Amino acid sequence: MGSVPAASAILAPLLAFLAARWLALLVGKRYPNGRVGTMAALGVVSSVALSAIPTIRRLEAGAYWLAADAASVAAMGALGATLGARLGVVAKAPGRAVPSDEPAAWRRGLALALPLGVGFAIAAVFGLPTGADGQAVARAAVAFAATLWLAVDARPPALALAGVALVFAQFRSPAITRPPIQPVVAAIATIAAIAAAAATYKARPARDTAPALASSSPSAQAAEAFQAFAAVALAWSLTAVGLGWPAAGLVAGAVGSLAGRRARHASSASGTGRFKIESAMALAFIAGYGVSAPKAAANLPAALVIAASILVATALVSVLARNGLSRVPVAAGAFAAMLVARRSGLASDAAMAGLVLAYLVAIPVSARASARPGTDDAARRIGTIVGVRPGADNLAAMALGAALDGRDRPVMAACVAAPEGSPGLGVDQAEETLVRCVAAAASTDVRVVPTLVASRTVAAGLAGLASERGAELLLVGFDDEQNPSGTVDGLLASFPGAVIAVKRPGEFQAAKRLVALAVSGAEASPGFGRAIAAIARAWAGDPKSVEAVMIGAPASAMLEAAEGLLRPSRASSVASWRDVPAAIGTPTSDEAAFVVFSSRPGAKDWNPGHERLPVVMSSSFPDSPTLLWFPPTASDDADKGDDAPAPALPTEPVAASEPYDRLPTIVQAAYAAGRVFVDMGEDSLVDAIRRLTDSIFPFDRVASGRLAAQFSTVARKEPIELAPGILLLHAHAPGVSQTTLAIGSRPDGWPIIALSSPVRVAVALVSPDDSGPEAHLDALSEVATAFRNLGLAELLQA
């Protein structure tokens, strides 16, 4: 019986940690950045609760600091591995241009210097009145600065400064004595061994197996096992030299990652992400568990001041840096820095309690505060809306809409779903159509914002959306069977902007001739000159090469309205719409494209010729690409004016100096949760898909198997590519609380009969079964952008 209290000193905190971890994971479903703060707060609560139970012995100081050191070196080692990976990616592209949205150097410098200034202020306020000497104040200041650097900033400069600060904070004298020679030799030898093992593996990646399976071969596993051993040995050697465990873990993690980034096991990226999360939660819990509640309560004002200082400082650093840093403390490394300060006698229980309080306060706003500044809704910048439908050449229509718009902004792809029980597309069909639109555009320069509209009629849905978004141009496809004239008539009756109905949009740019036709009165419509310039731009030709035919008026009227863009020698006129086919001739289907300018019904210059000309063109040239252009109403265009400033252009996505920080939130979440698998060893795509679904449903093999079977069928029969070699698998499924992403890659790829090239990257996107299509489509757009503009495929290979 005498051993029960001793065992309880270890088992009780362990059980408390496991319970806290469960609660923190629940909190993380709603607030992904709130897990660390939850664990720290529950650590304090557990300490208070267990202290109140007489039969449970308090964890002795030696045992506590042993656990704290282990948690610190693990968490900082994972952070160091992230640092090494980022340095490796940057080193592979040394000539990369500085992003256009990179803040000025003075802002970046001030963002790095601010934590140090705040640290000195806090150290002076609390240290000088107690008679602390200058050395102690300086050490406390840099320790507090390291806390702030590690709270929000995971960039290499901040991590390097934090590591130096941790080393400086732990020494009680500025004169550092020379360390024993044996640990120094051991550290150097360990670094050399890590580098040699990594080089050996790179030179012989697959001696005992096929190259595609090299990452899962015995030699690869042995190399990785040695690197893990060597990293711990290096950290131990560095502590013998004089570094504390947190700084030693940071250095060892960075060295190991730099040396072995090309010799990783297939699941190392995902495993590192999961280890980072688990070690961060363990560190936060053990830091909170060490707080003495009575001592912290006795210095409550100091704890409140420190909490407020941390919250204000992190917000200011984010505002200065302008690079997507969290505006509230969310990272666990700050607790390692505070533990160093406490162990060195530089911080009290009140300081640690203030840090825990700051993280606790940050939880409700962490999701919102972590969003990158300046990421306005792309839909607000929409100028062109393209109506899409199943079976149509939607990619060509979207590309044509973007070319006609002529501005560096996305087009909105809109699909109308009819209410349940009404004729028309169902929600599932409309969502699938939009998914295919985004996937098709991902491998092109066309940027797409997908939108699903619920309406009884296509015309009412598109017109309402265009009016709501302030669109300038609405483009729809037309043919005699799938898009009756009633759709265009409905749009003209309810939308004041320009409306274009297009047939065979994919053949428009390839046509050798472009013929613009206008019935008398149409040339006087607002913005006719801009329309001529737009069609020439979409045709990728010179406006002077456009042939012009005026119906019912002299050709000079059209030339004057075009504001000098058309060449007189290429302009002609006919008396009636009946004479148009003879004036044009009989071009082959691939020779000529036509643009018919027609006044809107009800306009003062409208006449039956405006209605008859499209019919004549459709019957005379049924296989030629044709645009029916209906100009905006006079009042709508007059409000804008010819000289109206263009809407603000979105910032073009660029390669970032910190590639992982620039990835969309959903991709970062997949990395952090261990759902990104590189160099997968599965021979078949079916097995790889099952591994992805297992990561989405880690505790439900039935749901995972069901989803894997569904995805495998889709991949075999109707695969969707975001780009050549990038397979998209998407679904709604019960059992997920939010849209979830999993990614797997394999350099040699998986062959699919339905695709011309092997699948090298498989993307699985799953949304809750009861959620609408909006969140699913938004997430898909982010993923497509990550592959097209942010180099995600290259990062997976790196």
PDB file of N, CA and C in Angstrom, residues 723-758:
ATOM      1  N   ALA A 723      -4.978  19.243 -62.516  1.00  0.00           N
ATOM      2  CA  ALA A 723      -3.919  19.492 -63.495  1.00  0.00           C
ATOM      3  C   ALA A 723      -3.422  18.103 -63.894  1.00  0.00           C
ATOM      4  N   PRO A 724      -2.691  17.972 -64.991  1.00  0.00           N
ATOM      5  CA  PRO A 724      -2.179  16.650 -65.341  1.00  0.00           C
ATOM      6  C   PRO A 724      -1.398  16.013 -64.198  1.00  0.00           C
ATOM      7  N   GLY A 725      -1.843  14.847 -63.785  1.00  0.00           N
ATOM      8  CA  GLY A 725      -1.184  14.139 -62.698  1.00  0.00           C
ATOM      9  C   GLY A 725      -1.714  14.449 -61.317  1.00  0.00           C
ATOM     10  N   ILE A 726      -2.687  15.365 -61.188  1.00  0.00           N
ATOM     11  CA  ILE A 726      -3.263  15.713 -59.883  1.00  0.00           C
ATOM     12  C   ILE A 726      -4.736  15.319 -59.890  1.00  0.00           C
ATOM     13  N   LEU A 727      -5.075  14.275 -59.165  1.00  0.00           N
ATOM     14  CA  LEU A 727      -6.426  13.711 -59.149  1.00  0.00           C
ATOM     15  C   LEU A 727      -7.228  14.305 -58.005  1.00  0.00           C
ATOM     16  N   LEU A 728      -8.430  14.760 -58.312  1.00  0.00           N
ATOM     17  CA  LEU A 728      -9.336  15.298 -57.295  1.00  0.00           C
ATOM     18  C   LEU A 728     -10.415  14.277 -56.976  1.00  0.00           C
ATOM     19  N   LEU A 729     -10.576  13.986 -55.690  1.00  0.00           N
ATOM     20  CA  LEU A 729     -11.650  13.133 -55.188  1.00  0.00           C
ATOM     21  C   LEU A 729     -12.422  13.946 -54.162  1.00  0.00           C
ATOM     22  N   HIS A 730     -13.705  14.097 -54.345  1.00  0.00           N
ATOM     23  CA  HIS A 730     -14.465  14.930 -53.418  1.00  0.00           C
ATOM     24  C   HIS A 730     -15.813  14.285 -53.135  1.00  0.00           C
ATOM     25  N   ALA A 731     -16.346  14.580 -51.953  1.00  0.00           N
ATOM     26  CA  ALA A 731     -17.633  14.003 -51.562  1.00  0.00           C
ATOM     27  C   ALA A 731     -18.153  14.716 -50.323  1.00  0.00           C
ATOM     28  N   HIS A 732     -19.444  14.544 -50.081  1.00  0.00           N
ATOM     29  CA  HIS A 732     -20.054  14.873 -48.795  1.00  0.00           C
ATOM     30  C   HIS A 732     -20.260  13.553 -48.059  1.00  0.00           C
ATOM     31  N   ALA A 733     -19.963  13.538 -46.774  1.00  0.00           N
ATOM     32  CA  ALA A 733     -20.070  12.288 -46.025  1.00  0.00           C
ATOM     33  C   ALA A 733     -20.429  12.577 -44.575  1.00  0.00           C
ATOM     34  N   PRO A 734     -21.216  11.712 -43.941  1.00  0.00           N
ATOM     35  CA  PRO A 734     -21.475  11.867 -42.500  1.00  0.00           C
ATOM     36  C   PRO A 734     -20.236  11.506 -41.703  1.00  0.00           C
ATOM     37  N   GLY A 735     -20.106  12.107 -40.528  1.00  0.00           N
ATOM     38  CA  GLY A 735     -19.001  11.764 -39.645  1.00  0.00           C
ATOM     39  C   GLY A 735     -17.874  12.758 -39.625  1.00  0.00           C
ATOM     40  N   VAL A 736     -17.904  13.768 -40.489  1.00  0.00           N
ATOM     41  CA  VAL A 736     -16.915  14.839 -40.432  1.00  0.00           C
ATOM     42  C   VAL A 736     -17.623  16.113 -40.000  1.00  0.00           C
ATOM     43  N   SER A 737     -16.965  16.884 -39.146  1.00  0.00           N
ATOM     44  CA  SER A 737     -17.601  18.077 -38.592  1.00  0.00           C
ATOM     45  C   SER A 737     -17.342  19.318 -39.427  1.00  0.00           C
ATOM     46  N   GLN A 738     -16.330  19.267 -40.301  1.00  0.00           N
ATOM     47  CA  GLN A 738     -16.002  20.401 -41.147  1.00  0.00           C
ATOM     48  C   GLN A 738     -15.326  19.885 -42.413  1.00  0.00           C
ATOM     49  N   THR A 739     -15.231  20.726 -43.408  1.00  0.00           N
ATOM     50  CA  THR A 739     -14.584  20.319 -44.648  1.00  0.00           C
ATOM     51  C   THR A 739     -13.137  19.915 -44.361  1.00  0.00           C
ATOM     52  N   THR A 740     -12.762  18.710 -44.782  1.00  0.00           N
ATOM     53  CA  THR A 740     -11.487  18.107 -44.419  1.00  0.00           C
ATOM     54  C   THR A 740     -10.729  17.705 -45.680  1.00  0.00           C
ATOM     55  N   LEU A 741      -9.426  17.939 -45.648  1.00  0.00           N
ATOM     56  CA  LEU A 741      -8.569  17.669 -46.799  1.00  0.00           C
ATOM     57  C   LEU A 741      -7.500  16.655 -46.439  1.00  0.00           C
ATOM     58  N   ALA A 742      -7.216  15.752 -47.365  1.00  0.00           N
ATOM     59  CA  ALA A 742      -6.088  14.825 -47.243  1.00  0.00           C
ATOM     60  C   ALA A 742      -5.402  14.759 -48.609  1.00  0.00           C
ATOM     61  N   ILE A 743      -4.070  14.702 -48.599  1.00  0.00           N
ATOM     62  CA  ILE A 743      -3.297  14.724 -49.839  1.00  0.00           C
ATOM     63  C   ILE A 743      -2.232  13.635 -49.774  1.00  0.00           C
ATOM     64  N   GLY A 744      -2.066  12.933 -50.873  1.00  0.00           N
ATOM     65  CA  GLY A 744      -1.005  11.939 -50.978  1.00  0.00           C
ATOM     66  C   GLY A 744      -0.264  12.095 -52.288  1.00  0.00           C
ATOM     67  N   SER A 745       1.059  11.883 -52.258  1.00  0.00           N
ATOM     68  CA  SER A 745       1.850  12.026 -53.484  1.00  0.00           C
ATOM     69  C   SER A 745       2.804  10.855 -53.623  1.00  0.00           C
ATOM     70  N   ARG A 746       3.158  10.583 -54.863  1.00  0.00           N
ATOM     71  CA  ARG A 746       4.108   9.516 -55.178  1.00  0.00           C
ATOM     72  C   ARG A 746       4.844   9.903 -56.454  1.00  0.00           C
ATOM     73  N   PRO A 747       6.163  10.034 -56.429  1.00  0.00           N
ATOM     74  CA  PRO A 747       6.891  10.527 -57.609  1.00  0.00           C
ATOM     75  C   PRO A 747       6.611   9.733 -58.875  1.00  0.00           C
ATOM     76  N   ASP A 748       6.561   8.398 -58.789  1.00  0.00           N
ATOM     77  CA  ASP A 748       6.320   7.584 -59.978  1.00  0.00           C
ATOM     78  C   ASP A 748       4.852   7.522 -60.358  1.00  0.00           C
ATOM     79  N   GLY A 749       3.988   7.892 -59.443  1.00  0.00           N
ATOM     80  CA  GLY A 749       2.565   7.968 -59.738  1.00  0.00           C
ATOM     81  C   GLY A 749       1.871   6.620 -59.764  1.00  0.00           C
ATOM     82  N   TRP A 750       0.556   6.694 -59.967  1.00  0.00           N
ATOM     83  CA  TRP A 750      -0.287   5.504 -60.116  1.00  0.00           C
ATOM     84  C   TRP A 750      -0.979   5.588 -61.471  1.00  0.00           C
ATOM     85  N   PRO A 751      -0.842   4.584 -62.313  1.00  0.00           N
ATOM     86  CA  PRO A 751      -1.485   4.644 -63.641  1.00  0.00           C
ATOM     87  C   PRO A 751      -2.993   4.442 -63.547  1.00  0.00           C
ATOM     88  N   ILE A 752      -3.742   5.189 -64.361  1.00  0.00           N
ATOM     89  CA  ILE A 752      -5.186   5.042 -64.488  1.00  0.00           C
ATOM     90  C   ILE A 752      -5.505   4.939 -65.974  1.00  0.00           C
ATOM     91  N   ILE A 753      -6.313   3.980 -66.342  1.00  0.00           N
ATOM     92  CA  ILE A 753      -6.621   3.759 -67.752  1.00  0.00           C
ATOM     93  C   ILE A 753      -7.308   4.985 -68.356  1.00  0.00           C
ATOM     94  N   ALA A 754      -8.158   5.653 -67.545  1.00  0.00           N
ATOM     95  CA  ALA A 754      -8.942   6.766 -68.074  1.00  0.00           C
ATOM     96  C   ALA A 754      -8.120   8.035 -68.268  1.00  0.00           C
ATOM     97  N   LEU A 755      -6.886   8.056 -67.764  1.00  0.00           N
ATOM     98  CA  LEU A 755      -6.060   9.257 -67.868  1.00  0.00           C
ATOM     99  C   LEU A 755      -4.797   8.954 -68.661  1.00  0.00           C
ATOM    100  N   SER A 756      -4.328   9.959 -69.390  1.00  0.00           N
ATOM    101  CA  SER A 756      -3.158   9.760 -70.242  1.00  0.00           C
ATOM    102  C   SER A 756      -1.857   9.744 -69.458  1.00  0.00           C
ATOM    103  N   SER A 757      -1.826  10.388 -68.296  1.00  0.00           N
ATOM    104  CA  SER A 757      -0.606  10.427 -67.495  1.00  0.00           C
ATOM    105  C   SER A 757      -0.887   9.854 -66.109  1.00  0.00           C
ATOM    106  N   PRO A 758       0.139   9.284 -65.452  1.00  0.00           N
ATOM    107  CA  PRO A 758      -0.077   8.713 -64.116  1.00  0.00           C
ATOM    108  C   PRO A 758      -0.497   9.777 -63.107  1.00  0.00           C
TER     109      PRO A 758
END
